Amino acid sequence: MANVVNSLKLLFDRPNEPMVSPKGDNNALFQVTEQYLGEDYQNNGIEINNRYGDTATEIIPLKDLQQVPRFTLARQLPRDAEFSTFLPAHQEMADEVIDELLSVPENQLQDFLSTCVFARVNLNPQLFNYCYSVALLHRNDTKNVPIQNFAETFPSKFMDSRVFAQAREAAAVSSQGAPRIPIIIPRDFTATDLDNEHRLAYFREDIGVNLHHWHWHLVYPFSARQRRIVDKDRRGELFYYMHQQIIARYNGERLNNSLPRVKKFSNWNEPIPEPYFPKLDSLTTSRGWPPRQANMFWQDLNRPVDGLNITVNDMRRWRRNVEEAISTGFAQKADGTTQTLDIDTLGNMVESSILSPNPQLYGALHNNGHSFAAYMHDPKHEYLESFSVMADEATTMRDPFFYRWHAFIDDLFQTFKESTHVRPYTRSELENPGVQISSVRVESSTGDQNILNTFWTQSDVDLSRGLDFSNRGPVFARFTHLNHRPFQYVIDVNNTGDARRTTVRIFIAPKFDERNLPWALSDQRKMFIEMDKFVIPLNAGQNTIVRQSSESSVSIPFEQTFRDLSQQGTDPRQIDLVSFNYCGCGWPQHMLVPKGTEPGAQYDLFVMLSNYDLDSVNNPDGSTLTCKEASSYCGLKDKLYPDRRSMGYPFDRPSNTAANIDDFILPNMFRQDITIRLQNVTEPNPKNAAN
Ligand code: CUO
């Protein structure tokens, strides 16, 4: 069993290399038979494979497949094409492959391994990687197979293409014994500060942020032949909430950089003033990702190769229908009946997922918006161009337009939350009788009180597993990212009632808007970002709650975002892999705290201790909460979302009584002024492997 798990891990290695050659750092060789040759190695594959056998440290046998998958659709995607789940044709291919990989009976791991090798041999590497990852996540018998860090498997989606020539050279010379020198990726490689939007590049192009987004969509696919893959507890609501929080975070960062909140892309006739030049190359297509010039327009799409034949007017029609559902509070189902609209249904309708009440009527507004944005340069496939970064979940957050589009999408959800169909919270839904917070403070590891300190860190990521056709051995790219000094929250509480549990909810938001005026709560509520949420016991009487910033329920530790799997076998702090695969979609810890400003940006820290009787969910077996690290955005595998309240509570909807945050505060809540201060220094990550 352990051996099969190790063999399965190797299928992530060097995704563009053929299966006839060795895999992994230890030179393991899959023993291919005729069944596993694929088109390119029909003639000499066995011979090449045998030749490698002389130096291989391990030979991995494969079974003869009794049922050979046909992959009728999936084989149509050329090996050197880009793959995107947003494209209907590609999604159907993925559905076919995922279905095939899931249909191998559980606990027949050798069969599963062989089927996967067959798929890898015959399919586009990106398509394979996606389907394989989804299958690993959704089978019970592959829980212990870690999903390889995508930035290591496909590094070209995450960093400047110039890195790769240097990386190949570094791999070649280090194989001759030269010391390994990391390749430095400058912080500003896609634009200059002449472009205002470039001030946000540290956020948009952060490797961890993009990994988070890629991983979230892997955990929450919107389509599959087996409904259970999509139909997870509150997945439509989570689609809304996770992306709402991204927009809130981005808007906060914009204010820190003297830019106004992002303007939603609402008028689809309008040119898009924000250009984006990604400077990424694809190692699959050997081509650069298409850039977008300033002032380009959405255009009708007719690209049969992608299964796309949609007009901007189609989008308008779907939008009208969605807006009508929001204003009436009802969704029209395909069978002619209606259903009351709730946020979860709306999420599935807008994205859209296969759980949409009526895909015909409501279309796939969000997904197709990504496609419109991604194909402005070649809407009719006249130039044989592939899509821009907007259509790949691993790269889309790099583009300023992502935020304009998701601001539009979020506005649909907010309109629903502001409508008469969503009732403002009553006092009894907000209060927690007998629980009174007397003080809240944050204590930074620097000794500061109520000041959070941010700074820059240089960290290494190992490229070697994605550096196809080059020498073995680690090759490090060193990139600069935002970081913060660790801190803790200290909350003093008086409980005049009996001992009980409570949920601690911690949010922050900028204290002033872009004109430096205090917020109306109706606006500020959309700016609050969740920092942490946890359940604790309260004793009767005085309590002091201390919580470390590193324990946050929204984020995953740095080591998990950038983990080096080859090191993990011996690491005593090795994370639970089941947790990783699912909770790897958490927000990266190093981006937990907004950048702030050098003089110090003023923020409201909001803490609430809510009534646990109204929070708790009945999860079967409460014993092992996997994913305790990142349940706020990831949920829990095979369980109910661990909080009964609406996601974003208590800020998910307007208040009908409070005009500003201070009006909103009840005894079980507290608002504290804090400052976020950027120390504009860059420090090496002490955990860097290379020097
Ligand atoms: Cu995550 Cu638009 O959904 O990107």
XYZ file of C-alpha atoms and ligand atoms in Angstrom:
695
model
C 0.000 0.000 0.000
C 2.715 2.455 1.018
C 4.492 1.632 -2.201
C 1.463 2.362 -4.304
C 1.042 5.678 -2.520
C 4.633 6.533 -3.356
C 4.110 5.511 -6.952
C 0.986 7.660 -7.176
C 2.936 10.660 -5.917
C 5.339 10.220 -8.787
C 2.597 10.878 -11.332
C 2.854 14.582 -10.468
C 6.521 14.659 -11.300
C 7.682 16.404 -14.481
C 4.245 16.537 -16.091
C 5.457 16.985 -19.662
C 7.965 14.138 -19.616
C 6.909 10.739 -21.026
C 6.214 7.749 -18.787
C 9.003 5.685 -20.341
C 11.641 7.723 -18.463
C 12.390 7.652 -14.700
C 10.350 9.687 -12.228
C 11.156 11.411 -8.949
C 14.350 12.370 -7.229
C 15.259 8.711 -6.711
C 14.996 7.583 -10.295
C 12.011 5.272 -10.042
C 10.874 3.673 -13.278
C 7.388 2.608 -14.277
C 7.650 -0.614 -16.208
C 5.569 0.156 -19.240
C 4.001 -2.430 -21.500
C 2.535 -1.877 -24.951
C -0.654 -0.650 -23.364
C 1.158 2.329 -21.870
C 3.159 3.634 -24.778
C 0.880 6.321 -26.119
C 1.264 7.623 -29.632
C 4.740 9.064 -29.461
C 6.559 5.999 -28.198
C 4.771 3.229 -30.092
C 7.916 2.162 -31.905
C 10.721 2.419 -29.409
C 9.099 3.029 -26.009
C 9.751 -0.432 -24.580
C 13.372 -0.316 -25.624
C 13.911 3.133 -24.077
C 12.134 2.049 -20.919
C 14.363 -1.032 -20.650
C 17.465 1.035 -21.124
C 16.532 3.301 -18.210
C 15.977 0.136 -16.193
C 19.724 -0.345 -15.800
C 20.089 2.754 -13.641
C 16.676 2.883 -11.966
C 16.560 2.450 -8.183
C 13.069 1.054 -8.222
C 10.930 -0.635 -10.858
C 7.196 -0.063 -10.556
C 5.137 -2.753 -12.298
C 1.838 -1.889 -13.956
C -1.203 -4.092 -14.406
C -2.622 -4.951 -17.763
C -5.853 -3.017 -17.891
C -8.872 -5.219 -18.485
C -11.014 -2.223 -19.257
C -9.063 0.293 -21.254
C -10.523 3.782 -20.877
C -11.445 5.316 -24.193
C -11.286 8.972 -23.277
C -13.200 9.781 -26.444
C -13.541 13.473 -25.589
C -10.424 14.019 -23.544
C -8.077 12.687 -26.188
C -9.170 15.511 -28.463
C -7.201 18.037 -26.436
C -3.726 18.186 -27.952
C -0.879 17.546 -25.566
C 0.540 20.992 -26.163
C -2.685 22.944 -25.562
C -3.608 24.931 -22.490
C -6.442 23.528 -20.412
C -9.170 25.492 -18.634
C -12.157 24.295 -16.649
C -13.961 27.491 -17.687
C -14.221 26.254 -21.281
C -17.243 24.013 -21.813
C -15.382 21.642 -24.140
C -12.573 21.218 -21.655
C -14.979 20.745 -18.779
C -16.683 17.888 -20.593
C -13.313 16.292 -21.145
C -12.490 16.650 -17.469
C -15.874 15.202 -16.467
C -15.135 12.178 -18.624
C -11.680 11.582 -17.149
C -12.682 12.194 -13.528
C -15.578 9.793 -13.938
C -13.215 7.153 -15.305
C -10.711 7.595 -12.470
C -13.448 7.466 -9.835
C -15.021 4.383 -11.358
C -12.015 2.217 -10.498
C -13.311 0.317 -7.443
C -12.110 1.606 -4.064
C -9.168 -0.209 -2.507
C -7.986 -1.519 -5.849
C -5.065 0.853 -5.754
C -2.921 -1.061 -8.179
C -5.740 -0.827 -10.723
C -6.147 2.841 -9.947
C -2.437 3.471 -10.382
C -2.403 1.686 -13.717
C -5.467 3.570 -14.958
C -3.854 6.849 -13.947
C -0.624 6.000 -15.734
C -2.650 5.181 -18.818
C -4.416 8.537 -18.505
C -1.169 10.393 -18.044
C 0.332 8.756 -21.111
C -2.602 9.563 -23.337
C -3.847 12.928 -22.151
C -2.830 16.548 -22.140
C -0.622 17.021 -19.042
C -2.665 19.875 -17.596
C -5.947 18.081 -18.144
C -4.462 14.989 -16.524
C -3.102 16.906 -13.562
C -6.464 18.507 -12.848
C -8.492 15.310 -13.150
C -5.954 13.288 -11.213
C -5.957 15.840 -8.367
C -9.765 15.912 -8.227
C -9.848 12.099 -8.193
C -7.311 11.886 -5.363
C -9.366 14.355 -3.352
C -12.627 12.511 -3.816
C -11.655 8.836 -3.445
C -11.473 7.323 0.020
C -8.501 5.111 -0.747
C -6.224 7.942 -1.871
C -6.581 10.125 1.198
C -2.905 9.653 1.967
C -1.657 10.703 -1.417
C -0.622 14.327 -1.142
C -1.547 16.597 -3.994
C 1.664 18.063 -5.263
C 2.137 21.769 -4.809
C 0.922 23.150 -8.124
C 3.591 25.850 -8.179
C 6.159 23.079 -8.182
C 4.432 21.016 -10.857
C 3.600 23.891 -13.187
C 5.959 26.651 -12.028
C 5.521 28.536 -15.276
C 2.038 29.552 -14.166
C 3.465 31.340 -11.158
C 6.649 33.107 -12.143
C 8.429 35.181 -14.717
C 9.279 33.086 -17.755
C 12.864 34.330 -17.681
C 13.439 32.190 -14.621
C 13.326 28.975 -16.583
C 16.313 29.375 -18.830
C 18.350 30.252 -15.750
C 16.828 27.337 -13.881
C 17.861 24.847 -16.557
C 21.353 26.224 -16.484
C 21.421 26.028 -12.677
C 20.209 22.407 -12.828
C 22.906 21.509 -15.317
C 25.792 23.082 -13.414
C 24.612 21.915 -10.004
C 24.505 18.365 -11.339
C 28.250 18.850 -11.852
C 28.677 19.758 -8.195
C 28.426 23.544 -8.353
C 26.678 25.120 -5.344
C 23.010 25.828 -5.761
C 22.363 29.504 -6.007
C 18.737 30.570 -5.942
C 17.366 32.416 -8.933
C 16.083 35.771 -7.800
C 12.654 36.854 -9.037
C 12.361 40.607 -8.665
C 9.273 41.928 -6.915
C 8.308 44.101 -9.847
C 8.575 42.118 -13.004
C 5.282 42.725 -14.778
C 5.108 46.540 -14.856
C 6.434 49.776 -13.406
C 4.868 52.197 -10.986
C 3.814 54.326 -13.934
C 0.857 51.961 -13.925
C -1.157 52.702 -10.775
C -2.643 49.231 -10.718
C 0.835 47.805 -10.437
C 0.906 48.955 -6.817
C -1.180 45.875 -6.094
C 1.107 43.426 -7.868
C 2.461 42.091 -4.554
C -1.069 40.893 -3.825
C -2.248 39.800 -7.257
C 0.918 37.986 -8.236
C 1.595 36.400 -4.877
C 2.303 32.711 -5.370
C 0.438 31.700 -2.227
C -2.651 33.729 -3.125
C -2.816 32.109 -6.551
C -2.233 28.656 -5.092
C -5.061 29.273 -2.660
C -7.449 30.107 -5.486
C -6.386 27.166 -7.622
C -6.723 24.794 -4.686
C -10.142 26.102 -3.660
C -11.548 25.386 -7.091
C -9.996 21.920 -7.010
C -11.848 21.171 -3.777
C -15.064 22.712 -5.132
C -15.437 21.724 -8.804
C -18.566 23.160 -10.427
C -19.130 20.216 -12.729
C -18.807 16.430 -12.624
C -20.771 13.441 -13.818
C -21.057 12.212 -10.249
C -23.152 14.780 -8.453
C -21.556 14.096 -5.057
C -18.297 15.649 -6.287
C -20.047 18.990 -6.650
C -22.866 18.714 -4.138
C -21.037 19.630 -0.947
C -22.610 21.347 2.023
C -23.218 25.049 1.243
C -20.775 25.085 -1.678
C -22.712 27.821 -3.523
C -22.606 30.037 -0.452
C -18.920 29.292 -0.010
C -18.279 30.292 -3.623
C -19.827 33.644 -2.800
C -18.117 34.028 0.565
C -14.574 33.038 -0.364
C -14.623 35.385 -3.364
C -16.336 38.155 -1.359
C -13.468 37.975 1.098
C -10.953 38.208 -1.731
C -12.635 41.403 -2.933
C -12.769 42.796 0.607
C -9.090 42.025 1.080
C -8.179 43.524 -2.268
C -10.169 46.680 -1.575
C -8.428 47.072 1.763
C -5.060 46.710 0.056
C -6.121 49.312 -2.505
C -6.889 51.826 0.234
C -3.472 51.102 1.756
C -1.997 51.997 -1.629
C -3.995 55.220 -2.060
C -6.281 53.691 -4.654
C -10.083 53.673 -4.490
C -12.057 50.458 -4.133
C -12.252 48.428 -7.305
C -14.936 49.467 -9.778
C -17.237 46.621 -10.730
C -17.359 45.748 -14.420
C -20.994 46.370 -15.034
C -21.356 48.054 -18.425
C -20.243 45.411 -20.877
C -20.013 47.854 -23.795
C -17.324 49.747 -22.024
C -13.627 49.439 -22.840
C -11.476 47.976 -20.080
C -8.825 50.545 -19.222
C -6.647 48.177 -17.170
C -4.082 46.362 -19.308
C -2.191 43.312 -18.103
C 1.043 41.851 -19.423
C 1.627 38.656 -17.490
C 5.143 37.761 -18.655
C 4.450 34.120 -18.109
C 5.248 31.440 -20.634
C 3.603 28.098 -20.736
C 5.903 25.113 -20.549
C 3.069 23.067 -22.062
C 2.432 25.186 -25.141
C 5.896 26.743 -25.333
C 4.128 30.047 -25.938
C 3.639 33.188 -23.939
C 0.324 33.896 -22.236
C -1.519 36.538 -24.262
C -1.420 40.028 -22.771
C -4.281 42.527 -22.817
C -3.792 46.040 -24.099
C -5.576 48.961 -22.464
C -9.130 49.721 -23.624
C -10.078 46.420 -25.166
C -13.710 45.308 -25.329
C -15.660 42.166 -24.672
C -16.637 40.584 -27.964
C -18.979 37.800 -28.956
C -17.192 34.489 -28.714
C -17.289 31.868 -31.392
C -14.603 29.318 -30.722
C -15.910 25.846 -31.567
C -12.631 24.352 -30.406
C -13.475 25.451 -26.864
C -17.189 24.732 -27.094
C -17.834 28.470 -26.835
C -20.483 30.124 -28.951
C -21.909 32.910 -26.832
C -22.655 36.549 -27.346
C -22.514 39.498 -25.020
C -26.287 39.643 -25.486
C -26.569 36.109 -24.123
C -24.729 37.363 -21.075
C -27.162 40.268 -20.772
C -30.130 37.927 -20.959
C -28.740 35.662 -18.242
C -27.954 38.679 -16.142
C -31.508 39.984 -16.447
C -32.848 36.603 -15.415
C -30.531 36.393 -12.425
C -31.433 39.950 -11.437
C -35.092 39.096 -11.681
C -34.595 36.082 -9.429
C -32.838 38.355 -6.939
C -35.592 40.962 -7.001
C -38.480 38.490 -6.768
C -36.747 36.147 -4.346
C -37.653 33.143 -6.469
C -35.762 30.962 -8.891
C -37.585 29.424 -11.834
C -36.676 25.781 -12.078
C -36.294 23.923 -15.326
C -39.518 21.944 -14.700
C -41.543 25.165 -14.528
C -41.903 25.249 -10.742
C -40.324 27.900 -8.558
C -38.116 27.716 -5.506
C -37.354 30.293 -2.863
C -33.995 31.850 -3.531
C -31.330 31.555 -0.876
C -27.675 32.526 -0.969
C -26.496 28.964 -1.594
C -28.795 28.553 -4.602
C -27.773 31.983 -5.872
C -24.095 31.013 -5.641
C -24.697 27.895 -7.697
C -26.839 29.846 -10.149
C -24.334 32.636 -10.734
C -21.122 30.614 -10.890
C -22.747 28.420 -12.312
C -22.372 24.887 -11.002
C -24.368 21.837 -12.042
C -26.501 22.523 -8.950
C -27.928 25.634 -10.628
C -31.739 25.484 -10.528
C -31.946 26.266 -14.239
C -28.767 26.484 -16.330
C -30.815 27.244 -19.433
C -32.433 30.319 -17.938
C -29.578 31.627 -15.812
C -26.640 30.551 -17.936
C -23.197 30.550 -16.401
C -22.662 34.218 -15.815
C -19.504 34.073 -13.765
C -17.708 31.318 -15.659
C -18.434 32.869 -19.024
C -17.290 36.273 -17.813
C -13.894 34.701 -17.272
C -14.003 33.439 -20.866
C -15.064 36.802 -22.336
C -12.235 38.476 -20.469
C -9.782 35.793 -21.540
C -10.478 35.963 -25.277
C -10.708 39.637 -26.160
C -7.581 39.224 -28.262
C -8.965 36.374 -30.391
C -12.704 35.923 -29.902
C -13.184 33.858 -33.072
C -10.037 31.779 -32.901
C -8.835 33.435 -36.100
C -5.301 33.594 -34.831
C -5.178 30.219 -33.117
C -4.473 31.995 -29.845
C -5.102 30.490 -26.454
C -6.785 32.216 -23.517
C -5.241 34.812 -21.236
C -4.542 34.354 -17.532
C -8.190 35.160 -16.817
C -9.312 31.647 -17.781
C -6.961 29.667 -15.586
C -7.771 29.313 -11.909
C -4.059 29.256 -11.088
C -3.336 32.568 -12.826
C -6.566 34.569 -12.929
C -5.926 36.471 -9.704
C -2.863 38.075 -11.296
C -5.009 40.185 -13.597
C -6.517 43.495 -12.363
C -9.624 42.618 -14.335
C -10.281 39.579 -12.117
C -11.228 41.980 -9.333
C -13.407 44.124 -11.566
C -15.281 41.034 -12.666
C -15.605 39.568 -9.208
C -16.704 42.973 -7.862
C -19.594 42.693 -10.317
C -20.326 39.126 -9.237
C -20.127 40.089 -5.577
C -22.500 42.951 -6.159
C -25.161 40.473 -7.303
C -24.798 38.636 -4.015
C -24.797 41.864 -2.031
C -27.930 43.053 -3.827
C -29.643 39.888 -2.676
C -28.361 40.364 0.883
C -29.687 43.938 0.815
C -33.072 42.920 -0.579
C -36.239 42.368 1.392
C -35.748 38.619 0.990
C -32.943 38.651 3.544
C -34.012 39.793 6.981
C -31.603 41.975 8.978
C -30.422 40.283 12.169
C -32.579 40.793 15.210
C -30.950 41.648 18.481
C -31.485 38.118 19.755
C -29.521 36.785 16.787
C -26.588 39.038 17.606
C -26.428 39.124 21.381
C -25.100 36.567 23.824
C -26.830 37.234 27.150
C -24.493 37.248 30.114
C -21.347 37.527 27.998
C -19.571 40.819 28.181
C -16.235 41.667 26.584
C -14.314 44.146 28.737
C -11.220 44.584 26.590
C -9.484 43.377 23.445
C -5.911 43.977 22.404
C -3.365 42.599 20.014
C 0.156 41.981 21.235
C 2.795 41.809 18.574
C 5.912 39.677 18.954
C 7.781 42.964 18.589
C 6.333 44.123 21.922
C 3.936 46.576 20.308
C 0.401 46.731 21.538
C -2.465 47.223 19.067
C 0.019 47.570 16.227
C 0.461 44.902 13.592
C 3.769 44.983 11.772
C 4.204 43.886 8.191
C 7.423 43.533 6.189
C 8.777 41.719 3.147
C 10.248 38.220 3.132
C 12.264 36.396 0.497
C 11.389 32.713 0.264
C 12.457 29.848 -1.964
C 10.339 27.514 -4.003
C 11.802 24.393 -5.569
C 11.216 24.301 -9.315
C 12.791 20.962 -10.091
C 9.640 18.844 -10.180
C 8.215 21.011 -12.884
C 11.409 21.531 -14.825
C 10.812 18.924 -17.488
C 13.703 17.581 -19.523
C 16.451 19.021 -17.365
C 18.924 17.645 -14.854
C 17.675 16.470 -11.471
C 18.313 18.096 -8.114
C 16.593 21.042 -6.480
C 16.559 24.385 -8.254
C 15.283 27.246 -6.187
C 13.548 30.405 -7.267
C 13.602 33.130 -4.624
C 10.655 35.488 -4.598
C 9.634 38.351 -2.349
C 6.306 38.371 -0.580
C 4.449 40.289 2.103
C 4.674 38.934 5.638
C 3.881 40.025 9.181
C 5.361 39.650 12.653
C 3.416 37.067 14.658
C 0.947 38.439 17.173
C -1.756 37.323 19.570
C -5.230 38.486 20.442
C -6.002 38.901 24.136
C -9.703 39.119 24.973
C -11.026 39.705 28.493
C -14.552 38.452 29.019
C -16.975 38.387 31.908
C -19.525 35.584 31.850
C -22.336 36.144 34.347
C -24.066 32.939 33.284
C -23.068 29.290 33.557
C -20.028 27.793 31.897
C -20.740 27.366 28.188
C -19.190 27.453 24.776
C -18.899 30.439 22.507
C -17.684 31.154 18.995
C -15.061 33.880 18.819
C -15.297 35.821 15.556
C -12.498 38.219 14.671
C -12.596 40.673 11.767
C -10.689 43.771 10.748
C -11.521 46.596 8.321
C -9.932 49.912 7.389
C -11.249 52.659 9.648
C -11.630 55.240 6.887
C -12.759 55.173 3.286
C -10.816 56.427 0.245
C -11.709 60.034 1.074
C -10.457 59.486 4.603
C -13.942 59.720 6.038
C -15.401 57.336 8.613
C -17.518 54.614 7.051
C -21.233 54.114 7.068
C -21.743 50.557 8.308
C -23.570 49.739 5.063
C -20.230 50.154 3.266
C -17.783 49.141 5.952
C -19.524 45.801 6.495
C -18.299 44.790 3.020
C -14.741 45.717 3.970
C -14.480 43.481 7.025
C -12.129 40.591 6.468
C -12.328 37.503 8.590
C -9.114 36.969 10.541
C -10.124 34.057 12.733
C -13.066 32.080 14.066
C -12.927 29.446 16.786
C -15.038 27.801 19.441
C -13.898 27.889 23.070
C -15.351 27.064 26.483
C -16.164 30.016 28.732
C -16.009 29.559 32.501
C -18.445 31.342 34.741
C -16.908 34.658 35.788
C -13.796 36.260 34.327
C -12.048 34.693 31.330
C -9.014 35.718 29.345
C -8.842 34.323 25.833
C -5.443 34.267 24.156
C -5.192 33.274 20.523
C -2.107 33.212 18.296
C -2.185 34.722 14.809
C -0.720 31.466 13.496
C -3.835 29.557 14.605
C -6.159 31.431 12.229
C -9.052 29.452 10.759
C -8.774 31.222 7.413
C -5.136 30.545 6.704
C -2.734 27.669 6.274
C 0.836 27.743 7.540
C 3.573 28.895 5.269
C 5.059 25.397 5.215
C 1.806 24.093 3.846
C 1.606 26.601 1.027
C 5.221 26.101 0.042
C 5.807 22.699 1.494
C 8.544 20.558 0.144
C 7.024 17.129 -0.034
C 10.300 15.325 -0.395
C 11.327 16.661 3.026
C 8.159 15.711 4.743
C 8.825 12.061 5.339
C 11.251 12.866 8.138
C 9.712 16.043 9.460
C 8.203 15.427 12.920
C 5.791 18.314 12.311
C 4.556 16.634 9.169
C 1.052 17.789 8.521
C -1.784 15.388 8.204
C -2.124 14.787 4.498
C -5.856 14.392 4.555
C -5.937 17.863 5.996
C -3.611 19.144 3.410
C -5.448 17.914 0.390
C -8.671 19.488 1.484
C -7.561 22.424 3.607
C -4.694 23.320 1.344
C -7.193 25.712 -0.137
C -6.792 28.019 2.866
C -5.559 31.570 2.572
C -1.762 31.778 2.848
C -0.646 32.745 6.326
C 1.893 35.248 5.018
C -0.987 37.253 3.493
C -3.196 37.182 6.587
C -2.467 40.803 7.517
C -2.988 43.574 4.942
C 0.087 45.543 3.993
C -0.852 48.682 5.890
C 1.294 51.751 5.288
C 4.660 52.965 6.505
C 3.179 55.751 8.663
C 0.542 53.231 9.846
C -2.940 52.525 8.502
C -5.807 52.742 10.950
C -8.032 49.712 11.248
C -11.007 48.618 13.283
C -10.500 45.300 15.036
C -13.894 43.745 15.723
C -14.362 40.802 18.073
C -17.639 39.041 18.746
C -18.463 36.166 21.082
C -21.614 34.687 19.641
C -24.248 32.448 21.169
C -23.041 28.928 20.511
C -26.571 27.508 20.655
C -27.215 29.348 17.389
C -23.791 28.561 15.898
C -23.389 24.833 16.348
C -23.926 22.258 13.660
C -24.546 18.609 14.215
C -21.595 16.967 12.635
C -21.517 13.212 12.980
C -18.381 12.329 14.942
C -17.181 15.637 16.220
C -13.942 14.023 17.290
C -11.613 14.542 14.406
C -11.966 17.909 12.830
C -9.572 17.693 9.967
C -8.863 21.052 8.449
C -8.982 22.945 11.659
C -6.508 25.269 10.015
C -8.622 26.613 7.240
C -12.249 25.644 7.639
C -13.543 29.181 7.088
C -12.843 29.041 3.358
C -12.468 25.296 2.826
C -15.206 23.747 4.905
C -14.628 20.248 6.269
C -14.198 17.156 4.159
C -17.344 15.017 4.093
C -18.905 17.103 6.852
C -21.214 20.048 7.336
C -19.704 23.523 7.207
C -18.723 24.023 10.855
C -20.794 27.138 11.558
C -24.570 27.309 11.266
C -24.636 31.081 10.769
C -24.597 32.663 7.346
C -21.060 32.947 6.060
C -19.670 36.356 6.899
C -21.985 36.723 9.931
C -22.554 39.284 11.440
C -21.470 41.476 8.485
C -23.058 39.509 5.664
C -26.149 41.749 5.577
C -27.103 45.338 6.392
C -28.240 46.350 9.835
C -31.576 48.116 10.160
C -30.569 49.840 13.374
C -26.884 50.734 13.247
C -25.512 53.553 11.084
C -21.886 52.868 11.942
C -19.821 50.214 13.631
C -20.037 51.762 17.082
C -23.853 51.708 16.912
C -23.626 48.023 16.114
C -21.642 47.000 19.184
C -23.466 44.946 21.846
C -21.934 43.759 25.159
C -20.693 40.528 23.535
C -18.812 42.545 20.891
C -15.871 44.894 21.028
C -14.235 47.347 18.673
C -10.598 48.267 19.149
C -8.502 50.756 17.175
C -5.400 49.148 15.751
C -2.675 50.285 13.371
C -1.061 48.258 10.597
C 2.433 49.469 9.959
C 4.669 48.424 7.104
C 8.350 48.160 7.899
C 9.753 48.505 4.424
C 12.525 45.953 4.871
C 13.153 42.645 3.101
C 14.388 39.714 5.145
C 15.400 36.236 4.029
C 13.093 33.474 5.194
C 15.029 31.573 7.890
C 13.625 28.349 6.412
C 15.161 28.860 2.994
C 16.928 25.736 1.827
C 19.421 27.490 -0.445
C 21.742 30.245 0.715
Cu -12.581 31.760 -8.343
Cu -13.955 33.613 -10.797
O -14.053 32.023 -9.484
O -12.481 32.744 -10.124
